[in-house]
Amino acid sequence: MTFVINQGCCKDSSCIPVCPVQCIRPRPGDPDFTTAEQLYIDPATCIDCGACMDECPVNAIDSEFDLSEQSADYLDINAEYFEANPIAESLPPDLVYRKLPAGRTELSVAIVGSGPAACYAAGELSDIKGVTVSMFERLPTPFGLVRAGVAPDHPRTKQIANRFGSVLARPGVRCFFNTEVGRDITIDELLEHHHAVLWAGGADDDRRLGIPGEELPGCFSAREFVAWYNGHPDFTGHRFDLTGRRAVVLGNGNVALDAARVLARPVGALEPTDIAPHAVELLGASRVEDVVVAARRGPEHAAYTTGELLALDSTEGVALRAVAGEADSLAGRTDRQAAVVRAAAGREPGAEDDGERTITLRYGLTPVSVNGDGAVESVTFRRADGSTETIETSFVLRAVGYRGRSVAGLPFDDVTGTLPHRNGAVYDPESGMPVVGVYCAGWIKRGANGMIGSNRTDSAESVEALLNDLAGGRLTDPVHDVEHLAKLVAERNPDLVDKHAWTRIDQAERRLGREAGRARVKLVSVAELLAASRVTS
């Protein structure tokens, strides 16, 4: 028997060191680690010990005998990886046991952000004796896109929050939530109270299409829509018109497929999840019958993963279609992505497997304009042969990528939407000199790409750069301690949420979920969140 890694894999890599026969690939440092869709277990080498399953933070590993019907393909998917990448016998990767440099007994670091990159960095740092961490988050709630970006019908992926929660609970980690750096406290003030600042604020802006009409009412970024249905306080007030028959999603990455699935899936399947209550109400009244997912290039260049496509294809109540001529480039390919798209292209309207709604995959369509008189009415596309096609719709989502936003007082690369850095150490490209004591991790460091677990190796690199600078005497000792900082923040921000207040919010949402028969009922306004944070009984 073998164990199998399935769709929920976040590439956290926690499973790799515990495997006694090292049959999990790729490993951090392998040439394809950053590009692989997930990790895989070699069925020919696995000894059925189950150590990987116990370690996985998102429960994405199952015995082959326990695979659901929906995940059955993953037994072959794991095996096929090793057919193309034969396993080479090797020792487990060396475990890194960090300690402070000789002569140093203390290190204090402020981390801005509380998403995956921030939590992984806090974990790396707080593992070291003598290190204390202060985490700053402008929202009353932590975990970034784990809370506000992961689709509600992916509950396994959201389980990574349990591991991050254990990091926040550590005695050496202090939490300053509902506290905005730049408003309540400055970076310079953080450096006065810490040896270093690590910016892990993510990417909270959007890439643009640069075409006429994308500012019309009815055209939104997928980031806005995803944050809205996940209950992000900044987007609760957004209004989406789902009274039209068709929605168009521009882009074909995983975010595009998530948004399309949420739009098309019967709302009854979403109600038990932690989707925001206002989203359940609007999606329940939606008249959308067809969601068109339009990609610039052919299906062989698709940015979505095999797992997301398989999940979409098996979504109950939804029929997946494609246009036959647009899938011709897949001829001769035998992989699962090709098989799913070819099957979708062979479905005709009215076929037995048609669902209540359809998702139609389109390829080779470059958007040239969003059209409408005061609101979206259609989108015009150009094909490779120069011809055009106009698709009628009243609702358009731009799913062409997230983008980092500039940080006041720090250098910024406007082309890549990232902070200029060397292995995570921020520097000024004009002078070539480092910004002493400032580091970065996550999407603001490498751009909006990769999975949740990609932030683990990313953050480890930044922590290593920080420790090297400490050892080299390049960091300045703080003028004040963290207790002084806590008093300063509390004076300026009476609505500060610490880790205990966040626990009260978490407990309140779970309690509401139990009462409603749901995983969790999210509080979706800052006022509601703060009220819950103050309830002590």
XYZ file of C-alpha atoms in Angstrom, residues 160-385:
226
model
C -3.144 25.530 7.636
C -4.532 28.288 9.902
C -4.401 25.808 12.779
C -0.636 25.522 12.385
C -0.252 29.277 12.064
C -2.445 29.738 15.130
C -0.023 27.664 17.174
C 2.753 30.058 16.147
C 0.759 33.081 17.316
C 0.157 31.332 20.654
C 3.879 31.062 21.420
C 5.026 33.148 24.402
C 7.731 34.835 22.330
C 5.215 36.147 19.783
C 3.262 39.320 20.498
C 0.302 40.370 18.330
C -0.738 43.912 17.412
C -3.822 43.403 15.234
C -6.127 46.162 14.003
C -2.938 48.225 13.958
C -1.709 49.773 10.736
C 1.962 50.496 10.162
C 2.100 53.956 8.632
C -0.985 55.128 10.539
C -0.647 53.934 14.139
C 3.096 53.353 14.107
C 5.889 54.098 11.619
C 8.627 51.842 10.308
C 11.221 54.091 11.953
C 9.449 53.658 15.301
C 9.416 49.890 14.805
C 13.175 50.006 14.263
C 13.558 52.028 17.466
C 11.962 49.092 19.321
C 13.391 46.124 17.361
C 16.618 45.032 15.746
C 14.836 44.478 12.441
C 11.553 44.806 10.550
C 10.358 42.110 8.154
C 7.667 43.332 5.755
C 5.285 40.553 4.735
C 2.288 42.655 3.762
C 1.366 40.667 0.660
C -0.052 42.014 -2.601
C -3.227 44.019 -2.101
C -3.491 45.610 -5.533
C -4.420 44.300 -8.995
C -2.782 43.992 -12.363
C -4.660 45.906 -15.017
C -5.748 44.885 -18.507
C -5.027 48.307 -19.992
C -8.050 48.175 -22.306
C -10.962 50.575 -22.813
C -13.956 50.016 -20.562
C -12.349 48.137 -17.685
C -13.470 50.925 -15.333
C -17.127 50.484 -16.273
C -19.557 49.512 -13.487
C -19.917 45.742 -13.634
C -16.205 45.095 -14.294
C -14.305 44.083 -11.159
C -11.062 42.421 -10.224
C -11.273 38.819 -9.074
C -9.407 39.966 -5.952
C -12.393 42.122 -4.986
C -14.896 39.334 -5.650
C -12.880 36.703 -3.764
C -12.389 39.019 -0.779
C -16.132 39.859 -0.810
C -17.370 36.272 -0.673
C -14.755 35.475 1.970
C -15.999 38.271 4.255
C -13.029 40.667 4.106
C -14.159 43.837 5.960
C -12.843 46.147 3.223
C -15.134 44.560 0.636
C -18.325 43.810 2.551
C -20.028 46.828 1.025
C -19.287 45.868 -2.579
C -22.307 45.293 -4.784
C -22.247 42.798 -7.653
C -25.016 42.547 -10.247
C -25.667 38.862 -10.890
C -29.014 39.375 -12.622
C -27.603 38.691 -16.093
C -27.496 35.261 -17.747
C -23.737 35.220 -18.333
C -20.601 36.170 -16.401
C -17.156 36.456 -18.012
C -13.903 35.764 -16.153
C -10.766 37.054 -17.885
C -7.767 34.834 -17.063
C -7.266 31.116 -16.502
C -5.286 30.651 -13.321
C -6.541 29.023 -10.134
C -8.178 32.259 -8.949
C -10.169 32.411 -12.192
C -11.393 28.842 -11.709
C -12.248 29.502 -8.048
C -14.326 32.548 -8.959
C -16.061 30.691 -11.802
C -16.875 27.731 -9.552
C -18.343 29.950 -6.834
C -20.471 31.758 -9.421
C -21.767 28.523 -10.961
C -21.989 26.152 -8.029
C -25.412 25.629 -6.418
C -25.466 27.838 -3.349
C -26.642 24.928 -1.189
C -23.184 23.375 -1.558
C -21.571 26.566 -0.248
C -23.885 27.230 2.697
C -22.154 24.778 5.111
C -18.771 26.458 4.483
C -17.399 29.672 5.993
C -18.505 31.765 3.001
C -19.778 35.182 4.083
C -23.535 35.340 4.811
C -24.064 38.232 2.371
C -22.478 36.131 -0.387
C -24.867 33.238 0.289
C -27.790 35.646 -0.028
C -26.682 37.157 -3.346
C -25.466 33.902 -4.916
C -28.762 32.285 -3.954
C -30.609 34.914 -5.993
C -28.132 34.839 -8.913
C -29.522 34.393 -12.431
C -26.141 33.521 -13.938
C -26.454 30.381 -16.058
C -23.115 30.334 -17.864
C -19.668 31.457 -16.710
C -17.169 31.976 -19.530
C -13.500 31.659 -18.517
C -11.500 33.326 -21.296
C -7.758 32.834 -21.768
C -5.430 34.712 -24.097
C -3.450 31.628 -25.076
C -4.236 28.001 -25.850
C -5.040 25.295 -23.265
C -1.478 23.981 -23.398
C -0.405 27.236 -21.693
C -3.091 27.179 -18.995
C -2.037 28.654 -15.662
C -4.457 26.618 -13.558
C -3.267 23.426 -11.895
C -4.411 19.929 -12.716
C -5.997 19.636 -9.289
C -8.124 22.758 -9.715
C -9.273 21.648 -13.166
C -10.183 18.165 -11.921
C -12.099 19.699 -9.019
C -13.972 21.963 -11.398
C -14.821 19.054 -13.685
C -16.271 17.056 -10.791
C -18.296 19.893 -9.243
C -21.817 18.630 -8.741
C -24.498 20.671 -10.474
C -22.087 22.266 -12.955
C -21.325 21.165 -16.538
C -17.847 21.988 -17.857
C -17.624 22.836 -21.551
C -15.028 24.039 -24.040
C -15.083 24.951 -27.729
C -13.859 22.097 -29.933
C -11.658 24.108 -32.288
C -9.951 25.891 -29.422
C -8.689 22.617 -27.916
C -7.020 21.260 -31.073
C -3.546 22.060 -29.711
C -4.044 19.264 -27.166
C -4.186 16.553 -29.829
C -1.862 13.704 -28.953
C -1.431 14.733 -25.326
C -2.356 12.070 -22.771
C -2.161 14.027 -19.512
C -5.217 14.659 -17.375
C -5.528 18.343 -18.155
C -5.733 17.545 -21.849
C -8.244 14.750 -21.233
C -10.532 17.025 -19.196
C -10.471 19.862 -21.738
C -11.005 17.527 -24.704
C -13.950 15.904 -22.918
C -15.370 19.360 -22.155
C -15.008 20.309 -25.820
C -16.964 17.200 -26.834
C -20.020 18.026 -24.734
C -22.997 19.396 -26.578
C -25.780 21.470 -25.029
C -28.436 19.166 -23.676
C -26.072 16.260 -23.014
C -26.939 13.952 -20.127
C -24.235 15.308 -17.870
C -25.356 18.924 -18.195
C -25.722 20.667 -14.859
C -28.007 23.443 -13.858
C -25.283 25.878 -14.877
C -22.270 25.691 -17.172
C -18.681 26.852 -17.065
C -17.286 27.329 -20.552
C -13.511 27.343 -21.050
C -12.444 29.565 -23.949
C -8.928 29.825 -25.357
C -7.034 32.094 -27.745
C -9.158 35.130 -26.933
C -7.368 38.398 -26.135
C -9.683 41.019 -24.587
C -9.542 44.312 -26.472
C -12.419 46.226 -24.859
C -15.142 46.044 -22.248
C -18.200 47.630 -23.810
C -21.277 49.359 -22.466
C -23.172 52.611 -22.067
C -22.740 53.427 -18.378
C -22.336 49.757 -17.390
C -20.882 46.553 -18.786
C -22.832 45.065 -21.689
C -20.229 42.931 -23.491
C -16.550 42.121 -23.967
C -14.812 42.120 -27.355
C -11.945 39.692 -27.987
C -9.373 39.311 -30.756
C -8.345 35.877 -32.002
C -4.887 34.956 -33.262
C -6.065 35.222 -36.881
